[in-house]
PDB file of C-alpha atoms in Angstrom:
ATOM      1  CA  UNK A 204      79.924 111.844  63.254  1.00 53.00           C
ATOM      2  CA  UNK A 205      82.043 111.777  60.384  1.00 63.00           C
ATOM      3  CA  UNK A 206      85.844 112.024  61.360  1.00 72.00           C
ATOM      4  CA  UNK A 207      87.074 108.163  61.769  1.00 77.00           C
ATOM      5  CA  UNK A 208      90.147 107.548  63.708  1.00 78.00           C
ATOM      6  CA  UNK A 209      92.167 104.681  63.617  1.00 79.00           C
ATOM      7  CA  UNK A 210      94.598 102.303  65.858  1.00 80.00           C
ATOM      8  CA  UNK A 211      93.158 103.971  68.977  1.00 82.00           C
ATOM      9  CA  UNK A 212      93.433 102.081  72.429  1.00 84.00           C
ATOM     10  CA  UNK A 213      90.082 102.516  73.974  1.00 87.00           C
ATOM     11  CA  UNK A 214      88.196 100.798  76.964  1.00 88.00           C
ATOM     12  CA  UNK A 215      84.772 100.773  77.503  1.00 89.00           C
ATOM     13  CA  UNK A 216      83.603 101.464  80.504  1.00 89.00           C
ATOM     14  CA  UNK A 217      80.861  98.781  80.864  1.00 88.00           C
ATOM     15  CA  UNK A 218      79.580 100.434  84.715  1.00 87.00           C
ATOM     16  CA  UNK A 219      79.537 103.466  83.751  1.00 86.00           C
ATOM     17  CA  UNK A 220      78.752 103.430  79.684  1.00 87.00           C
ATOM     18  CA  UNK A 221      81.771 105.359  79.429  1.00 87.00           C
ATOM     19  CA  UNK A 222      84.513 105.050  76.238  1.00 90.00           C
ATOM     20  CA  UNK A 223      87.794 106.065  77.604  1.00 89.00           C
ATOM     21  CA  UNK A 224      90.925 106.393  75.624  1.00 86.00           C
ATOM     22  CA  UNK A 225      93.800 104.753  76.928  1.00 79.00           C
ATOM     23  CA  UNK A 226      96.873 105.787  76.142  1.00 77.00           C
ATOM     24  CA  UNK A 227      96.699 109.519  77.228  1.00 75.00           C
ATOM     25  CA  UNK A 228      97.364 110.486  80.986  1.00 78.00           C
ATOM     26  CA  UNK A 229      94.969 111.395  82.301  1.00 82.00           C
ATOM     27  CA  UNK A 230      92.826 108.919  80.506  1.00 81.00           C
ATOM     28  CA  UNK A 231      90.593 110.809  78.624  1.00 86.00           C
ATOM     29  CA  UNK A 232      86.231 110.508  78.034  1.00 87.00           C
ATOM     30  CA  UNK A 233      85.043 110.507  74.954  1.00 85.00           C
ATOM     31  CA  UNK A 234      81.734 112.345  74.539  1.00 83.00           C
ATOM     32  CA  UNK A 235      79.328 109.440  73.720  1.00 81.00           C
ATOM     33  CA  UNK A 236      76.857 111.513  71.964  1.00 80.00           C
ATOM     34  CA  UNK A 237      79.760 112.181  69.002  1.00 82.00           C
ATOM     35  CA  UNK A 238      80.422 108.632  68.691  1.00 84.00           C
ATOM     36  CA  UNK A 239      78.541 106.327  65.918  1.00 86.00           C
ATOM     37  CA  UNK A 240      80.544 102.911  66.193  1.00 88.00           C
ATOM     38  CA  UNK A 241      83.633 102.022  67.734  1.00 89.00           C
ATOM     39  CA  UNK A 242      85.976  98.509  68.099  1.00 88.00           C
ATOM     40  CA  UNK A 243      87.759  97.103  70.513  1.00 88.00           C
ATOM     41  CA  UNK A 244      89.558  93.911  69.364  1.00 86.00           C
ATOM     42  CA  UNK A 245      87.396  91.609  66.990  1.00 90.00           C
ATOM     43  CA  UNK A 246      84.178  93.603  69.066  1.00 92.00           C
ATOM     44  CA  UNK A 247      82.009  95.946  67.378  1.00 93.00           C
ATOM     45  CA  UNK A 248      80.115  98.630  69.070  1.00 93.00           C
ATOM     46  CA  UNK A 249      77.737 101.176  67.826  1.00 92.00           C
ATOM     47  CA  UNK A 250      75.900 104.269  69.628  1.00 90.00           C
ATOM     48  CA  UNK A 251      71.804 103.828  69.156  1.00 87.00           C
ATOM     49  CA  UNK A 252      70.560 107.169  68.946  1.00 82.00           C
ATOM     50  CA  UNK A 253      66.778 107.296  67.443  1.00 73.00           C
ATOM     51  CA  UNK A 254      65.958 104.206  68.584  1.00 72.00           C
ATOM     52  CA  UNK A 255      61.766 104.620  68.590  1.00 68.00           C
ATOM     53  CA  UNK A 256      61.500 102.185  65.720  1.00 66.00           C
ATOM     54  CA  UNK A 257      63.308  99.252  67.822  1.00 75.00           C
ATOM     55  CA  UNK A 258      61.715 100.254  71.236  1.00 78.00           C
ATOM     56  CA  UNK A 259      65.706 100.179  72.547  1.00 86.00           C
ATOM     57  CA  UNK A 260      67.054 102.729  75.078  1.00 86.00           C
ATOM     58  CA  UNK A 261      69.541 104.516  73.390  1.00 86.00           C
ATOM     59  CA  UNK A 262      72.889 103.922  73.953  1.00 88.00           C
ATOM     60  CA  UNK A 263      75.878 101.600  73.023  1.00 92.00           C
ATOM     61  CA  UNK A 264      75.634  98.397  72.247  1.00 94.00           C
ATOM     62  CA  UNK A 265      77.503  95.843  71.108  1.00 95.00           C
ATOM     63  CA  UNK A 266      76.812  94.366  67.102  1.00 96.00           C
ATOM     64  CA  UNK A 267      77.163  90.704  67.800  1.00 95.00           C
ATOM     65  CA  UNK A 268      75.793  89.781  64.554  1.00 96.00           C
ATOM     66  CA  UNK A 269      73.998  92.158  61.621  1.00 95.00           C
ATOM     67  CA  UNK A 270      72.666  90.650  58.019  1.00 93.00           C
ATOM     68  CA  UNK A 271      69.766  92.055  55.919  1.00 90.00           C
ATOM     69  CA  UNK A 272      67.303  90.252  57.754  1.00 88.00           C
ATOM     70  CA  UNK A 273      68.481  90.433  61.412  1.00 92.00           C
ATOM     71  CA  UNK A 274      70.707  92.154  63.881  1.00 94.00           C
ATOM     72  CA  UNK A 275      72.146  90.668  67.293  1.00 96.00           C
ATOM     73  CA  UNK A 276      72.708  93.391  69.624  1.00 95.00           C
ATOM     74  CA  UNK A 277      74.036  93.151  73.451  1.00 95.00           C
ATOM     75  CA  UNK A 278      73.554  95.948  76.081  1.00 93.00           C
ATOM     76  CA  UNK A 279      76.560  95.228  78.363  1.00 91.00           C
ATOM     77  CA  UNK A 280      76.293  95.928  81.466  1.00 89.00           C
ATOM     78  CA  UNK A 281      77.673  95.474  85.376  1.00 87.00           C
ATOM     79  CA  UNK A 282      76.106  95.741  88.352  1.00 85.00           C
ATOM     80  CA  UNK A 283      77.931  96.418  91.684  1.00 84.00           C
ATOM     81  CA  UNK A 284      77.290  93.855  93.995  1.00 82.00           C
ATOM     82  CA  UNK A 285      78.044  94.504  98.166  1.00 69.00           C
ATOM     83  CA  UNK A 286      80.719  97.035  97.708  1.00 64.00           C
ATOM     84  CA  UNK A 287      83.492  95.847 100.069  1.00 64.00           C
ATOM     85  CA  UNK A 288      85.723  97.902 102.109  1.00 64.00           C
ATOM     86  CA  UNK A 289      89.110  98.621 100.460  1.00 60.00           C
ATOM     87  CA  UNK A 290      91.347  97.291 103.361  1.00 63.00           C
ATOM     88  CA  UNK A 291      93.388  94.233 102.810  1.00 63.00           C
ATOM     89  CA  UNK A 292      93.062  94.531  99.133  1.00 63.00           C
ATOM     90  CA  UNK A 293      90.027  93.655  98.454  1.00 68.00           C
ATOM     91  CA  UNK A 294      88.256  94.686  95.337  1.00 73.00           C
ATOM     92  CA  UNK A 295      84.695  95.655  94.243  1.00 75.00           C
ATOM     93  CA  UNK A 296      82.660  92.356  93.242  1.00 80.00           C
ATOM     94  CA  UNK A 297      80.487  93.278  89.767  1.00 82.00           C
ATOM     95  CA  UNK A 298      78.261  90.779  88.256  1.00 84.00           C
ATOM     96  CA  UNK A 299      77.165  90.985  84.177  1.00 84.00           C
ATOM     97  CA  UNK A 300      73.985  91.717  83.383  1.00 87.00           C
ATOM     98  CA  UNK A 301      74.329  92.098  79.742  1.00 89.00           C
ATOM     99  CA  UNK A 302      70.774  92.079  77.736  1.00 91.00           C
ATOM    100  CA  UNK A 303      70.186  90.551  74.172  1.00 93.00           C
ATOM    101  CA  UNK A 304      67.906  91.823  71.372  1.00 94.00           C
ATOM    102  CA  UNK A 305      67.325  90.571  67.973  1.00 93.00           C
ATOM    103  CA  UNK A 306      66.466  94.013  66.056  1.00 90.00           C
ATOM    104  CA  UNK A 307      64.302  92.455  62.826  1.00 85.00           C
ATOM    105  CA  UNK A 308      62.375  95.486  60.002  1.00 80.00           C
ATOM    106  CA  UNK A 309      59.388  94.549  62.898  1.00 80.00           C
ATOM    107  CA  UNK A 310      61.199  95.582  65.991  1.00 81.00           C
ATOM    108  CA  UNK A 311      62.701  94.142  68.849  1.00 87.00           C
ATOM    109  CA  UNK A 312      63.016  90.908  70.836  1.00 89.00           C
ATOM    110  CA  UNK A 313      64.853  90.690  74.164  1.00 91.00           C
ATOM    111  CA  UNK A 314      66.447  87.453  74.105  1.00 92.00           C
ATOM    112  CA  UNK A 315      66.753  85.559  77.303  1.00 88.00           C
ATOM    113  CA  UNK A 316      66.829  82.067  76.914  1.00 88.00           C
ATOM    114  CA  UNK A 317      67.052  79.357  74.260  1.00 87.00           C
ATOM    115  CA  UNK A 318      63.348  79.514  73.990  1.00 88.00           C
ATOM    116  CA  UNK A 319      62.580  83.003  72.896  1.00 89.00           C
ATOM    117  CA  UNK A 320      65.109  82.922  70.489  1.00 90.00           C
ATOM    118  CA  UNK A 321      63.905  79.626  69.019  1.00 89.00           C
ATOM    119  CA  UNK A 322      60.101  81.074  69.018  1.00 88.00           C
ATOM    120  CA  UNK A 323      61.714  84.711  67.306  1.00 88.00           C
ATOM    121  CA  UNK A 324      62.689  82.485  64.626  1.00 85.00           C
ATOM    122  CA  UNK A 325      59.801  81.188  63.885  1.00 83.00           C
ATOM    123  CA  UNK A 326      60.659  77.592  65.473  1.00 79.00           C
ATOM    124  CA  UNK A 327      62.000  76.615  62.173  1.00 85.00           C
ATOM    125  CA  UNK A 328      62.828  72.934  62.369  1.00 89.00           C
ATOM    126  CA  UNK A 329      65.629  73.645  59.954  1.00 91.00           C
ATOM    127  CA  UNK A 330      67.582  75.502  62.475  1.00 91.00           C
ATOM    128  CA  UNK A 331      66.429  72.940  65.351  1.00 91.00           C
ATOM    129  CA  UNK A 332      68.420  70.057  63.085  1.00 92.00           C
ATOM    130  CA  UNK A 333      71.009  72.289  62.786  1.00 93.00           C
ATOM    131  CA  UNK A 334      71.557  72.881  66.600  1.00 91.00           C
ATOM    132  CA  UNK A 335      71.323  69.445  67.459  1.00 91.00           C
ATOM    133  CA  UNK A 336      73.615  68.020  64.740  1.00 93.00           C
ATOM    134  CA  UNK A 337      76.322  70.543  65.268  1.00 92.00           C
ATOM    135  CA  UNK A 338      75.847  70.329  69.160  1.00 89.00           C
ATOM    136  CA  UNK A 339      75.965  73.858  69.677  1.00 89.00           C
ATOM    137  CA  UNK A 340      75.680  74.645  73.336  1.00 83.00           C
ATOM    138  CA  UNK A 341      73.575  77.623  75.193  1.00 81.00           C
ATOM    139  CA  UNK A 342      75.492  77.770  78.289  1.00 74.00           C
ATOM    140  CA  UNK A 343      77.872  80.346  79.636  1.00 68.00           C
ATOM    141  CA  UNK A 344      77.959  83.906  78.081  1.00 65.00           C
ATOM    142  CA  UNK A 345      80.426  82.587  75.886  1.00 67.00           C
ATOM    143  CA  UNK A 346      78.571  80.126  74.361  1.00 81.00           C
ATOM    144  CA  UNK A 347      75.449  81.921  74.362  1.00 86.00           C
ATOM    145  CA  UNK A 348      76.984  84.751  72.195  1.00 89.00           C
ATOM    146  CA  UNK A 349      78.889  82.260  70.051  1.00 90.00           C
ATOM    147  CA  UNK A 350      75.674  79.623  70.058  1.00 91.00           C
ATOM    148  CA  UNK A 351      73.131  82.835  69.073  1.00 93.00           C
ATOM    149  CA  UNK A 352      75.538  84.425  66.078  1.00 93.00           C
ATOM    150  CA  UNK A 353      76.315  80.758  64.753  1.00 93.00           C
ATOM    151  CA  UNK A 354      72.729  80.153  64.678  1.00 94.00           C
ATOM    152  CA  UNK A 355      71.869  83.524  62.839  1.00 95.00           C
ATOM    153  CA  UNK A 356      74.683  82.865  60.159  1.00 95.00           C
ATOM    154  CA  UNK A 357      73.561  80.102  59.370  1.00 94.00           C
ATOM    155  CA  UNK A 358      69.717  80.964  59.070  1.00 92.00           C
ATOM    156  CA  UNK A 359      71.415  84.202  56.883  1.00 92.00           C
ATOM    157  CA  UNK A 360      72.864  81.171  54.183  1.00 91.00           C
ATOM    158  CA  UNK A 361      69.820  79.462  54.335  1.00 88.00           C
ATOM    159  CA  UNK A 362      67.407  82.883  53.035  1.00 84.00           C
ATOM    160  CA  UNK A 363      70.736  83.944  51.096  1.00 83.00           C
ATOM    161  CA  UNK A 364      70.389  80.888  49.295  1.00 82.00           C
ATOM    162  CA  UNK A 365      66.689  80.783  49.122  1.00 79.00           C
ATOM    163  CA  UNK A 366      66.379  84.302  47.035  1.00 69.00           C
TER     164      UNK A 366
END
């Protein structure tokens, strides 16, 4: 905690919660416990470690969104489903099962549908105009990340311009 490297190839090992660089051979682990935040492309991830205020397993997570007022975190995560056998080239099938939490001064929310995050914020009608006139759609885990952080930017504006 305190030496920051730069233009580093890494890949995070979702399965495992490994972060693996990846340009050395052999691919080396980093040791997660020395790691506060990392990137990988436009994606920001940071290490929980004292995490008793939020109720959150430590761990990394990804920062989908972070104001004053509100963080959007994700836990990423893959589960193996029916291993298959390796003849014929088959591969491994893995599903996501990536959690969401808003982290507010109060806590933490797990976020798994529309609903919850609508009643986390308060079911402000604002915001309820707002997704309906800008059609913003809750569907795959695309959208749902996109749909969630548009959301939270624009309730940030609205107490930005508020103060």
């Amino acid at each position: 905690r305190g030496i920051r490297f730069q233009n580093i190839d890494l890949q995070y090992d979702i399965y495992h919660d490994l972060v693996i660089l990846d340009n050395w051979s052999p691919k080396l682990i980093l040791d997660v416990a020395e790691l506060a935040e990392f990137h990988i492309g436009k994606d920001r991830f940071v290490h929980l470690i004292d995490t008793t205020a939020t109720g959150l397993v430590p761990g990394i997570y990804q920062m989908a969104f972070e104001s004053k007022q509100v963080k959007l975190l994700i836990k990423r995560k893959k589960e193996l489903i029916a291993p298959r056998v390796r003849s014929g080239g088959q591969k491994d099938k893995f599903v996501s099962k990536d959690i969401y939490y808003l982290l507010t001064s109060i806590g933490s929310t797990a976020i798994r549908s529309k609903n919850e995050f609508m009643r986390s914020l308060g079911q402000d009608p604002q915001i309820k105009s707002y997704i309906k006139q800008n059609r913003i759609r809750f569907g795959t885990d695309q959208d749902w990340t996109a749909g969630l952080v548009r959301v939270l930017e624009y309730q940030d504006r609205i107490k930005r311009n508020s103060e």
